Amino acid sequence: MERTPATSPVIEFREVAYALPNGEPLLQGLNLEVQRGETLVLLGRSGSGKTTTLKLINRLLTPGGGEVRVNGTPTAESDVIRLRRSIGYVIQDVGLFPHFTVERNIGLIPRIEGWNAERIHRRVEELLQMVGLEAQLASRYPHQLSGGQRQRVGVARALAADPAILLMDEPFGALDALTRDQLQREFLSLQQRLNKTVVFVTHDLREALRLASRIALMEAGKLVTVLPPEDFLRSSDPLAAAYVRAFGEGPASVVNRGAS
Amino acid sequence: MNVFHFFLQNHEQILELTLEHLWLVGISTLLAVMIGIPLGILSAHWPAWNKPVLGAANIIQTIPSLALFGFLLPVPWLGDRADRLAILALTLYALLPVIRNTYTGIRGVDPAVVEAGRGMGLTGSQLLFQVELPLALSVILSGVRVAVVVSVGLATIAAAIGAGGLGEFIFRGLAMVNNQLILAGAIPAAVLALSADFGLGWLERRLRPQ
């Protein structure tokens, strides 16, 4: 996709800081822009601040300093419920509602938003197909699904009300290697069709290289560098180089060239 | 005359006192649920409330029942009628299991489920009524079950202050050293407690999330 530099970023961090109630800083001086239609991957080890960054976007956390803008509006000024409903959210543990069927899980926000039953039903069918699940799974409960199926339902649920932004926090982290590989591939083809603005958290360099338009490397609450996958591999930044070394041989083969 | 004959001959009075007993237990449980569930929700969502609420309920629980009935006797409106007083005391005793289980049930909801719900834009009350309470329901119900079973037993003591119920038989039997009278109160009370335990236990299992 062509990216026009003139358009304003969909998500913007300006000098954002966040600290725990006990004063321990988790994030400092963060400046970052996410462009429309790109997949920005936040890469870093645990405690580097990537999940904190993600949660600041849909205001599950509020910045202690600076501001986060979504579509040009500071999140602090927007209606938090509307903000969250305009942003899809997928987490590693999925968090499907165990007492709801797949259909009700996916259709919850549309139902709350007052869609009629027929429209919800059609949307659920469409979404199940989109994430590669059979229609008859709609009446199952989450405990009757495999891990991979559950995460697909999680993605379908996040897409239900057709948000323009998708936040994904290590969505494939808990899956076995084969399922993860398959879901990454499907994510790429889905992303080519839907063109959402995606912020994706991972600690896995392979996943980052494969899915990202750009990789934002984080360490100890700070943004180290933001680079496209090819440049990341050649980066002279010591931390980026350390990541590439730790990854071993052949990282170039997985680089995402399709979506950027 | 054996117990069986005694039951047959006095079935009307036994039935009447059983109904009275049920009334005391039913109303007090209802009140305890109406007060205890909101308090449980409050302490689950705002940790600052947790200690004072559970602490107070715990302290009430340690007061001997006969003493509590005695304490409440001089209270103006309350002391006018013994059944009011008994209902208040039974409600106070039933609070702890209801509050504690509501708290435990809500805190026990998978944090990922709550985070997903908040992240997708559910309001606080949507999250509470559509997610947290339904998932906590079986745990809350097991608290109610404990409250009911305990109340059925405690309500027999309410007869000491003239509130009626199956305790009438027991106290009369004790005074007259008449075992049949004691059993006429104790057996229906035991049956009530067991059937409440069984019925609510069944409901609890049915509502338990998979």
PDB file of N, CA and C in Angstrom, chain B residues 25-119:
ATOM      1  N   VAL B  25     -36.806 -17.401  58.269  1.00  0.00           N
ATOM      2  CA  VAL B  25     -35.590 -17.695  57.504  1.00  0.00           C
ATOM      3  C   VAL B  25     -35.646 -17.027  56.117  1.00  0.00           C
ATOM      4  N   GLY B  26     -36.824 -17.135  55.498  1.00  0.00           N
ATOM      5  CA  GLY B  26     -36.966 -16.604  54.129  1.00  0.00           C
ATOM      6  C   GLY B  26     -36.741 -15.110  54.068  1.00  0.00           C
ATOM      7  N   ILE B  27     -37.446 -14.373  54.938  1.00  0.00           N
ATOM      8  CA  ILE B  27     -37.323 -12.912  54.909  1.00  0.00           C
ATOM      9  C   ILE B  27     -35.898 -12.477  55.251  1.00  0.00           C
ATOM     10  N   SER B  28     -35.323 -13.118  56.266  1.00  0.00           N
ATOM     11  CA  SER B  28     -33.982 -12.684  56.672  1.00  0.00           C
ATOM     12  C   SER B  28     -32.947 -13.015  55.585  1.00  0.00           C
ATOM     13  N   THR B  29     -33.116 -14.165  54.927  1.00  0.00           N
ATOM     14  CA  THR B  29     -32.186 -14.496  53.843  1.00  0.00           C
ATOM     15  C   THR B  29     -32.318 -13.495  52.700  1.00  0.00           C
ATOM     16  N   LEU B  30     -33.570 -13.170  52.384  1.00  0.00           N
ATOM     17  CA  LEU B  30     -33.822 -12.208  51.310  1.00  0.00           C
ATOM     18  C   LEU B  30     -33.136 -10.873  51.616  1.00  0.00           C
ATOM     19  N   LEU B  31     -33.312 -10.413  52.863  1.00  0.00           N
ATOM     20  CA  LEU B  31     -32.674  -9.152  53.259  1.00  0.00           C
ATOM     21  C   LEU B  31     -31.155  -9.266  53.194  1.00  0.00           C
ATOM     22  N   ALA B  32     -30.641 -10.405  53.667  1.00  0.00           N
ATOM     23  CA  ALA B  32     -29.186 -10.585  53.672  1.00  0.00           C
ATOM     24  C   ALA B  32     -28.628 -10.576  52.248  1.00  0.00           C
ATOM     25  N   VAL B  33     -29.398 -11.165  51.323  1.00  0.00           N
ATOM     26  CA  VAL B  33     -28.966 -11.177  49.917  1.00  0.00           C
ATOM     27  C   VAL B  33     -29.000  -9.755  49.350  1.00  0.00           C
ATOM     28  N   MET B  34     -30.085  -9.028  49.685  1.00  0.00           N
ATOM     29  CA  MET B  34     -30.225  -7.674  49.143  1.00  0.00           C
ATOM     30  C   MET B  34     -29.162  -6.717  49.681  1.00  0.00           C
ATOM     31  N   ILE B  35     -28.729  -6.954  50.908  1.00  0.00           N
ATOM     32  CA  ILE B  35     -27.689  -6.091  51.482  1.00  0.00           C
ATOM     33  C   ILE B  35     -26.290  -6.657  51.189  1.00  0.00           C
ATOM     34  N   GLY B  36     -26.169  -7.970  51.311  1.00  0.00           N
ATOM     35  CA  GLY B  36     -24.855  -8.608  51.245  1.00  0.00           C
ATOM     36  C   GLY B  36     -24.239  -8.605  49.855  1.00  0.00           C
ATOM     37  N   ILE B  37     -25.043  -8.828  48.821  1.00  0.00           N
ATOM     38  CA  ILE B  37     -24.475  -8.870  47.469  1.00  0.00           C
ATOM     39  C   ILE B  37     -23.892  -7.504  47.072  1.00  0.00           C
ATOM     40  N   PRO B  38     -24.659  -6.398  47.264  1.00  0.00           N
ATOM     41  CA  PRO B  38     -24.039  -5.093  46.956  1.00  0.00           C
ATOM     42  C   PRO B  38     -22.774  -4.826  47.777  1.00  0.00           C
ATOM     43  N   LEU B  39     -22.790  -5.205  49.039  1.00  0.00           N
ATOM     44  CA  LEU B  39     -21.587  -4.994  49.864  1.00  0.00           C
ATOM     45  C   LEU B  39     -20.420  -5.848  49.357  1.00  0.00           C
ATOM     46  N   GLY B  40     -20.728  -7.057  48.926  1.00  0.00           N
ATOM     47  CA  GLY B  40     -19.694  -7.931  48.376  1.00  0.00           C
ATOM     48  C   GLY B  40     -19.107  -7.358  47.093  1.00  0.00           C
ATOM     49  N   ILE B  41     -19.987  -6.822  46.239  1.00  0.00           N
ATOM     50  CA  ILE B  41     -19.538  -6.203  44.984  1.00  0.00           C
ATOM     51  C   ILE B  41     -18.647  -5.006  45.302  1.00  0.00           C
ATOM     52  N   LEU B  42     -19.109  -4.204  46.252  1.00  0.00           N
ATOM     53  CA  LEU B  42     -18.356  -3.016  46.661  1.00  0.00           C
ATOM     54  C   LEU B  42     -16.956  -3.390  47.126  1.00  0.00           C
ATOM     55  N   SER B  43     -16.873  -4.405  47.983  1.00  0.00           N
ATOM     56  CA  SER B  43     -15.531  -4.733  48.494  1.00  0.00           C
ATOM     57  C   SER B  43     -14.667  -5.430  47.445  1.00  0.00           C
ATOM     58  N   ALA B  44     -15.316  -6.077  46.456  1.00  0.00           N
ATOM     59  CA  ALA B  44     -14.509  -6.703  45.401  1.00  0.00           C
ATOM     60  C   ALA B  44     -13.926  -5.646  44.465  1.00  0.00           C
ATOM     61  N   HIS B  45     -14.663  -4.563  44.244  1.00  0.00           N
ATOM     62  CA  HIS B  45     -14.215  -3.535  43.295  1.00  0.00           C
ATOM     63  C   HIS B  45     -13.371  -2.449  43.933  1.00  0.00           C
ATOM     64  N   TRP B  46     -13.639  -2.138  45.189  1.00  0.00           N
ATOM     65  CA  TRP B  46     -12.852  -1.126  45.880  1.00  0.00           C
ATOM     66  C   TRP B  46     -12.183  -1.748  47.105  1.00  0.00           C
ATOM     67  N   PRO B  47     -10.926  -2.133  46.952  1.00  0.00           N
ATOM     68  CA  PRO B  47     -10.229  -2.859  48.017  1.00  0.00           C
ATOM     69  C   PRO B  47     -10.289  -2.141  49.368  1.00  0.00           C
ATOM     70  N   ALA B  48     -10.438  -0.812  49.366  1.00  0.00           N
ATOM     71  CA  ALA B  48     -10.488  -0.079  50.625  1.00  0.00           C
ATOM     72  C   ALA B  48     -11.692  -0.505  51.474  1.00  0.00           C
ATOM     73  N   TRP B  49     -12.763  -0.946  50.807  1.00  0.00           N
ATOM     74  CA  TRP B  49     -13.979  -1.355  51.527  1.00  0.00           C
ATOM     75  C   TRP B  49     -13.873  -2.769  52.083  1.00  0.00           C
ATOM     76  N   ASN B  50     -12.968  -3.513  51.514  1.00  0.00           N
ATOM     77  CA  ASN B  50     -12.895  -4.932  51.800  1.00  0.00           C
ATOM     78  C   ASN B  50     -12.761  -5.240  53.286  1.00  0.00           C
ATOM     79  N   LYS B  51     -11.741  -4.624  53.921  1.00  0.00           N
ATOM     80  CA  LYS B  51     -11.475  -4.946  55.323  1.00  0.00           C
ATOM     81  C   LYS B  51     -12.587  -4.517  56.266  1.00  0.00           C
ATOM     82  N   PRO B  52     -13.033  -3.251  56.202  1.00  0.00           N
ATOM     83  CA  PRO B  52     -14.111  -2.867  57.119  1.00  0.00           C
ATOM     84  C   PRO B  52     -15.385  -3.683  56.936  1.00  0.00           C
ATOM     85  N   VAL B  53     -15.773  -3.948  55.694  1.00  0.00           N
ATOM     86  CA  VAL B  53     -17.021  -4.678  55.451  1.00  0.00           C
ATOM     87  C   VAL B  53     -16.925  -6.112  55.966  1.00  0.00           C
ATOM     88  N   LEU B  54     -15.894  -6.820  55.525  1.00  0.00           N
ATOM     89  CA  LEU B  54     -15.763  -8.215  55.969  1.00  0.00           C
ATOM     90  C   LEU B  54     -15.482  -8.291  57.468  1.00  0.00           C
ATOM     91  N   GLY B  55     -14.730  -7.305  57.979  1.00  0.00           N
ATOM     92  CA  GLY B  55     -14.436  -7.267  59.407  1.00  0.00           C
ATOM     93  C   GLY B  55     -15.703  -7.132  60.231  1.00  0.00           C
ATOM     94  N   ALA B  56     -16.565  -6.192  59.830  1.00  0.00           N
ATOM     95  CA  ALA B  56     -17.809  -5.978  60.563  1.00  0.00           C
ATOM     96  C   ALA B  56     -18.676  -7.235  60.528  1.00  0.00           C
ATOM     97  N   ALA B  57     -18.783  -7.833  59.346  1.00  0.00           N
ATOM     98  CA  ALA B  57     -19.603  -9.038  59.221  1.00  0.00           C
ATOM     99  C   ALA B  57     -19.033 -10.169  60.080  1.00  0.00           C
ATOM    100  N   ASN B  58     -17.712 -10.210  60.141  1.00  0.00           N
ATOM    101  CA  ASN B  58     -17.054 -11.222  60.966  1.00  0.00           C
ATOM    102  C   ASN B  58     -17.351 -11.040  62.447  1.00  0.00           C
ATOM    103  N   ILE B  59     -17.297  -9.768  62.888  1.00  0.00           N
ATOM    104  CA  ILE B  59     -17.537  -9.477  64.301  1.00  0.00           C
ATOM    105  C   ILE B  59     -18.960  -9.869  64.690  1.00  0.00           C
ATOM    106  N   ILE B  60     -19.924  -9.512  63.831  1.00  0.00           N
ATOM    107  CA  ILE B  60     -21.320  -9.871  64.109  1.00  0.00           C
ATOM    108  C   ILE B  60     -21.435 -11.370  64.330  1.00  0.00           C
ATOM    109  N   GLN B  61     -20.729 -12.092  63.479  1.00  0.00           N
ATOM    110  CA  GLN B  61     -20.775 -13.552  63.534  1.00  0.00           C
ATOM    111  C   GLN B  61     -20.299 -14.121  64.872  1.00  0.00           C
ATOM    112  N   THR B  62     -19.424 -13.359  65.553  1.00  0.00           N
ATOM    113  CA  THR B  62     -18.875 -13.891  66.806  1.00  0.00           C
ATOM    114  C   THR B  62     -19.783 -13.632  68.007  1.00  0.00           C
ATOM    115  N   ILE B  63     -20.797 -12.769  67.836  1.00  0.00           N
ATOM    116  CA  ILE B  63     -21.699 -12.508  68.961  1.00  0.00           C
ATOM    117  C   ILE B  63     -22.597 -13.725  69.165  1.00  0.00           C
ATOM    118  N   PRO B  64     -22.667 -14.252  70.373  1.00  0.00           N
ATOM    119  CA  PRO B  64     -23.562 -15.393  70.607  1.00  0.00           C
ATOM    120  C   PRO B  64     -24.999 -14.988  70.291  1.00  0.00           C
ATOM    121  N   SER B  65     -25.747 -15.900  69.664  1.00  0.00           N
ATOM    122  CA  SER B  65     -27.061 -15.526  69.151  1.00  0.00           C
ATOM    123  C   SER B  65     -28.012 -15.086  70.257  1.00  0.00           C
ATOM    124  N   LEU B  66     -28.002 -15.795  71.365  1.00  0.00           N
ATOM    125  CA  LEU B  66     -28.912 -15.434  72.456  1.00  0.00           C
ATOM    126  C   LEU B  66     -28.606 -14.023  72.951  1.00  0.00           C
ATOM    127  N   ALA B  67     -27.298 -13.696  73.008  1.00  0.00           N
ATOM    128  CA  ALA B  67     -26.892 -12.371  73.447  1.00  0.00           C
ATOM    129  C   ALA B  67     -27.354 -11.301  72.458  1.00  0.00           C
ATOM    130  N   LEU B  68     -27.239 -11.610  71.165  1.00  0.00           N
ATOM    131  CA  LEU B  68     -27.656 -10.635  70.152  1.00  0.00           C
ATOM    132  C   LEU B  68     -29.153 -10.350  70.262  1.00  0.00           C
ATOM    133  N   PHE B  69     -29.935 -11.428  70.434  1.00  0.00           N
ATOM    134  CA  PHE B  69     -31.377 -11.239  70.618  1.00  0.00           C
ATOM    135  C   PHE B  69     -31.626 -10.337  71.824  1.00  0.00           C
ATOM    136  N   GLY B  70     -30.883 -10.591  72.909  1.00  0.00           N
ATOM    137  CA  GLY B  70     -31.030  -9.810  74.136  1.00  0.00           C
ATOM    138  C   GLY B  70     -30.671  -8.351  73.935  1.00  0.00           C
ATOM    139  N   PHE B  71     -29.524  -8.125  73.249  1.00  0.00           N
ATOM    140  CA  PHE B  71     -29.077  -6.754  72.967  1.00  0.00           C
ATOM    141  C   PHE B  71     -30.145  -5.949  72.243  1.00  0.00           C
ATOM    142  N   LEU B  72     -30.792  -6.603  71.265  1.00  0.00           N
ATOM    143  CA  LEU B  72     -31.700  -5.888  70.376  1.00  0.00           C
ATOM    144  C   LEU B  72     -33.063  -5.654  71.013  1.00  0.00           C
ATOM    145  N   LEU B  73     -33.356  -6.386  72.086  1.00  0.00           N
ATOM    146  CA  LEU B  73     -34.681  -6.324  72.707  1.00  0.00           C
ATOM    147  C   LEU B  73     -35.114  -4.908  73.096  1.00  0.00           C
ATOM    148  N   PRO B  74     -34.221  -4.089  73.706  1.00  0.00           N
ATOM    149  CA  PRO B  74     -34.672  -2.747  74.118  1.00  0.00           C
ATOM    150  C   PRO B  74     -34.772  -1.728  72.985  1.00  0.00           C
ATOM    151  N   VAL B  75     -34.331  -2.069  71.784  1.00  0.00           N
ATOM    152  CA  VAL B  75     -34.385  -1.100  70.670  1.00  0.00           C
ATOM    153  C   VAL B  75     -35.840  -0.774  70.344  1.00  0.00           C
ATOM    154  N   PRO B  76     -36.204   0.543  70.307  1.00  0.00           N
ATOM    155  CA  PRO B  76     -37.615   0.954  70.245  1.00  0.00           C
ATOM    156  C   PRO B  76     -38.514   0.181  69.268  1.00  0.00           C
ATOM    157  N   TRP B  77     -38.498   0.535  68.002  1.00  0.00           N
ATOM    158  CA  TRP B  77     -39.432  -0.048  67.042  1.00  0.00           C
ATOM    159  C   TRP B  77     -39.254  -1.552  66.916  1.00  0.00           C
ATOM    160  N   LEU B  78     -38.002  -1.942  66.993  1.00  0.00           N
ATOM    161  CA  LEU B  78     -37.625  -3.327  66.774  1.00  0.00           C
ATOM    162  C   LEU B  78     -38.143  -4.249  67.875  1.00  0.00           C
ATOM    163  N   GLY B  79     -37.990  -3.773  69.114  1.00  0.00           N
ATOM    164  CA  GLY B  79     -38.357  -4.600  70.252  1.00  0.00           C
ATOM    165  C   GLY B  79     -39.859  -4.784  70.404  1.00  0.00           C
ATOM    166  N   ASP B  80     -40.657  -3.964  69.681  1.00  0.00           N
ATOM    167  CA  ASP B  80     -42.112  -4.064  69.785  1.00  0.00           C
ATOM    168  C   ASP B  80     -42.612  -5.437  69.388  1.00  0.00           C
ATOM    169  N   ARG B  81     -41.999  -5.953  68.330  1.00  0.00           N
ATOM    170  CA  ARG B  81     -42.453  -7.267  67.873  1.00  0.00           C
ATOM    171  C   ARG B  81     -41.281  -8.215  67.774  1.00  0.00           C
ATOM    172  N   ALA B  82     -41.461  -9.391  68.358  1.00  0.00           N
ATOM    173  CA  ALA B  82     -40.346 -10.339  68.447  1.00  0.00           C
ATOM    174  C   ALA B  82     -39.886 -10.809  67.071  1.00  0.00           C
ATOM    175  N   ASP B  83     -40.840 -10.920  66.109  1.00  0.00           N
ATOM    176  CA  ASP B  83     -40.406 -11.469  64.819  1.00  0.00           C
ATOM    177  C   ASP B  83     -39.518 -10.473  64.053  1.00  0.00           C
ATOM    178  N   ARG B  84     -39.812  -9.155  64.211  1.00  0.00           N
ATOM    179  CA  ARG B  84     -38.936  -8.152  63.604  1.00  0.00           C
ATOM    180  C   ARG B  84     -37.505  -8.327  64.094  1.00  0.00           C
ATOM    181  N   LEU B  85     -37.444  -8.461  65.391  1.00  0.00           N
ATOM    182  CA  LEU B  85     -36.140  -8.575  66.031  1.00  0.00           C
ATOM    183  C   LEU B  85     -35.414  -9.830  65.567  1.00  0.00           C
ATOM    184  N   ALA B  86     -36.166 -10.923  65.512  1.00  0.00           N
ATOM    185  CA  ALA B  86     -35.547 -12.180  65.080  1.00  0.00           C
ATOM    186  C   ALA B  86     -35.056 -12.058  63.642  1.00  0.00           C
ATOM    187  N   ILE B  87     -35.873 -11.421  62.796  1.00  0.00           N
ATOM    188  CA  ILE B  87     -35.483 -11.280  61.388  1.00  0.00           C
ATOM    189  C   ILE B  87     -34.209 -10.445  61.267  1.00  0.00           C
ATOM    190  N   LEU B  88     -34.127  -9.359  62.047  1.00  0.00           N
ATOM    191  CA  LEU B  88     -32.919  -8.536  61.989  1.00  0.00           C
ATOM    192  C   LEU B  88     -31.694  -9.346  62.408  1.00  0.00           C
ATOM    193  N   ALA B  89     -31.833 -10.053  63.525  1.00  0.00           N
ATOM    194  CA  ALA B  89     -30.678 -10.822  64.013  1.00  0.00           C
ATOM    195  C   ALA B  89     -30.260 -11.885  63.000  1.00  0.00           C
ATOM    196  N   LEU B  90     -31.245 -12.595  62.437  1.00  0.00           N
ATOM    197  CA  LEU B  90     -30.919 -13.639  61.448  1.00  0.00           C
ATOM    198  C   LEU B  90     -30.281 -13.029  60.212  1.00  0.00           C
ATOM    199  N   THR B  91     -30.769 -11.848  59.807  1.00  0.00           N
ATOM    200  CA  THR B  91     -30.185 -11.163  58.649  1.00  0.00           C
ATOM    201  C   THR B  91     -28.714 -10.851  58.911  1.00  0.00           C
ATOM    202  N   LEU B  92     -28.436 -10.328  60.104  1.00  0.00           N
ATOM    203  CA  LEU B  92     -27.056  -9.979  60.443  1.00  0.00           C
ATOM    204  C   LEU B  92     -26.142 -11.207  60.372  1.00  0.00           C
ATOM    205  N   TYR B  93     -26.654 -12.344  60.875  1.00  0.00           N
ATOM    206  CA  TYR B  93     -25.834 -13.555  60.830  1.00  0.00           C
ATOM    207  C   TYR B  93     -25.638 -14.056  59.404  1.00  0.00           C
ATOM    208  N   ALA B  94     -26.639 -13.857  58.575  1.00  0.00           N
ATOM    209  CA  ALA B  94     -26.565 -14.398  57.209  1.00  0.00           C
ATOM    210  C   ALA B  94     -25.667 -13.543  56.318  1.00  0.00           C
ATOM    211  N   LEU B  95     -25.358 -12.323  56.774  1.00  0.00           N
ATOM    212  CA  LEU B  95     -24.586 -11.411  55.929  1.00  0.00           C
ATOM    213  C   LEU B  95     -23.202 -11.950  55.566  1.00  0.00           C
ATOM    214  N   LEU B  96     -22.494 -12.462  56.558  1.00  0.00           N
ATOM    215  CA  LEU B  96     -21.098 -12.839  56.309  1.00  0.00           C
ATOM    216  C   LEU B  96     -20.915 -13.812  55.139  1.00  0.00           C
ATOM    217  N   PRO B  97     -21.613 -14.967  55.151  1.00  0.00           N
ATOM    218  CA  PRO B  97     -21.391 -15.872  54.014  1.00  0.00           C
ATOM    219  C   PRO B  97     -21.779 -15.247  52.669  1.00  0.00           C
ATOM    220  N   VAL B  98     -22.823 -14.413  52.675  1.00  0.00           N
ATOM    221  CA  VAL B  98     -23.246 -13.813  51.403  1.00  0.00           C
ATOM    222  C   VAL B  98     -22.194 -12.808  50.913  1.00  0.00           C
ATOM    223  N   ILE B  99     -21.748 -11.919  51.805  1.00  0.00           N
ATOM    224  CA  ILE B  99     -20.742 -10.928  51.422  1.00  0.00           C
ATOM    225  C   ILE B  99     -19.453 -11.623  50.984  1.00  0.00           C
ATOM    226  N   ARG B 100     -19.007 -12.577  51.813  1.00  0.00           N
ATOM    227  CA  ARG B 100     -17.718 -13.204  51.539  1.00  0.00           C
ATOM    228  C   ARG B 100     -17.734 -13.953  50.207  1.00  0.00           C
ATOM    229  N   ASN B 101     -18.829 -14.666  49.953  1.00  0.00           N
ATOM    230  CA  ASN B 101     -18.864 -15.418  48.697  1.00  0.00           C
ATOM    231  C   ASN B 101     -19.054 -14.520  47.479  1.00  0.00           C
ATOM    232  N   THR B 102     -19.790 -13.412  47.641  1.00  0.00           N
ATOM    233  CA  THR B 102     -19.904 -12.479  46.521  1.00  0.00           C
ATOM    234  C   THR B 102     -18.527 -11.919  46.194  1.00  0.00           C
ATOM    235  N   TYR B 103     -17.803 -11.532  47.249  1.00  0.00           N
ATOM    236  CA  TYR B 103     -16.455 -11.013  47.075  1.00  0.00           C
ATOM    237  C   TYR B 103     -15.562 -12.054  46.390  1.00  0.00           C
ATOM    238  N   THR B 104     -15.555 -13.263  46.938  1.00  0.00           N
ATOM    239  CA  THR B 104     -14.714 -14.323  46.376  1.00  0.00           C
ATOM    240  C   THR B 104     -15.102 -14.630  44.930  1.00  0.00           C
ATOM    241  N   GLY B 105     -16.400 -14.699  44.688  1.00  0.00           N
ATOM    242  CA  GLY B 105     -16.879 -15.045  43.349  1.00  0.00           C
ATOM    243  C   GLY B 105     -16.446 -14.024  42.317  1.00  0.00           C
ATOM    244  N   ILE B 106     -16.572 -12.749  42.650  1.00  0.00           N
ATOM    245  CA  ILE B 106     -16.220 -11.704  41.683  1.00  0.00           C
ATOM    246  C   ILE B 106     -14.710 -11.619  41.507  1.00  0.00           C
ATOM    247  N   ARG B 107     -13.981 -11.733  42.634  1.00  0.00           N
ATOM    248  CA  ARG B 107     -12.530 -11.697  42.513  1.00  0.00           C
ATOM    249  C   ARG B 107     -12.008 -12.923  41.770  1.00  0.00           C
ATOM    250  N   GLY B 108     -12.798 -13.974  41.759  1.00  0.00           N
ATOM    251  CA  GLY B 108     -12.370 -15.209  41.113  1.00  0.00           C
ATOM    252  C   GLY B 108     -12.584 -15.233  39.609  1.00  0.00           C
ATOM    253  N   VAL B 109     -13.266 -14.230  39.071  1.00  0.00           N
ATOM    254  CA  VAL B 109     -13.463 -14.192  37.617  1.00  0.00           C
ATOM    255  C   VAL B 109     -12.108 -13.983  36.943  1.00  0.00           C
ATOM    256  N   ASP B 110     -11.835 -14.796  35.944  1.00  0.00           N
ATOM    257  CA  ASP B 110     -10.572 -14.736  35.208  1.00  0.00           C
ATOM    258  C   ASP B 110     -10.236 -13.287  34.816  1.00  0.00           C
ATOM    259  N   PRO B 111      -9.070 -12.767  35.280  1.00  0.00           N
ATOM    260  CA  PRO B 111      -8.706 -11.375  34.980  1.00  0.00           C
ATOM    261  C   PRO B 111      -8.662 -11.088  33.467  1.00  0.00           C
ATOM    262  N   ALA B 112      -8.307 -12.110  32.682  1.00  0.00           N
ATOM    263  CA  ALA B 112      -8.253 -11.911  31.230  1.00  0.00           C
ATOM    264  C   ALA B 112      -9.644 -11.604  30.679  1.00  0.00           C
ATOM    265  N   VAL B 113     -10.665 -12.250  31.257  1.00  0.00           N
ATOM    266  CA  VAL B 113     -12.038 -12.026  30.806  1.00  0.00           C
ATOM    267  C   VAL B 113     -12.466 -10.592  31.117  1.00  0.00           C
ATOM    268  N   VAL B 114     -12.113 -10.144  32.321  1.00  0.00           N
ATOM    269  CA  VAL B 114     -12.464  -8.778  32.715  1.00  0.00           C
ATOM    270  C   VAL B 114     -11.708  -7.767  31.851  1.00  0.00           C
ATOM    271  N   GLU B 115     -10.418  -8.040  31.612  1.00  0.00           N
ATOM    272  CA  GLU B 115      -9.630  -7.118  30.806  1.00  0.00           C
ATOM    273  C   GLU B 115     -10.164  -7.046  29.374  1.00  0.00           C
ATOM    274  N   ALA B 116     -10.514  -8.202  28.821  1.00  0.00           N
ATOM    275  CA  ALA B 116     -11.063  -8.220  27.470  1.00  0.00           C
ATOM    276  C   ALA B 116     -12.369  -7.426  27.436  1.00  0.00           C
ATOM    277  N   GLY B 117     -13.200  -7.613  28.451  1.00  0.00           N
ATOM    278  CA  GLY B 117     -14.476  -6.907  28.512  1.00  0.00           C
ATOM    279  C   GLY B 117     -14.286  -5.403  28.594  1.00  0.00           C
ATOM    280  N   ARG B 118     -13.364  -4.989  29.460  1.00  0.00           N
ATOM    281  CA  ARG B 118     -13.115  -3.544  29.573  1.00  0.00           C
ATOM    282  C   ARG B 118     -12.503  -3.005  28.291  1.00  0.00           C
ATOM    283  N   GLY B 119     -11.569  -3.780  27.741  1.00  0.00           N
ATOM    284  CA  GLY B 119     -10.887  -3.332  26.529  1.00  0.00           C
ATOM    285  C   GLY B 119     -11.820  -3.191  25.341  1.00  0.00           C
TER     286      GLY B 119
END
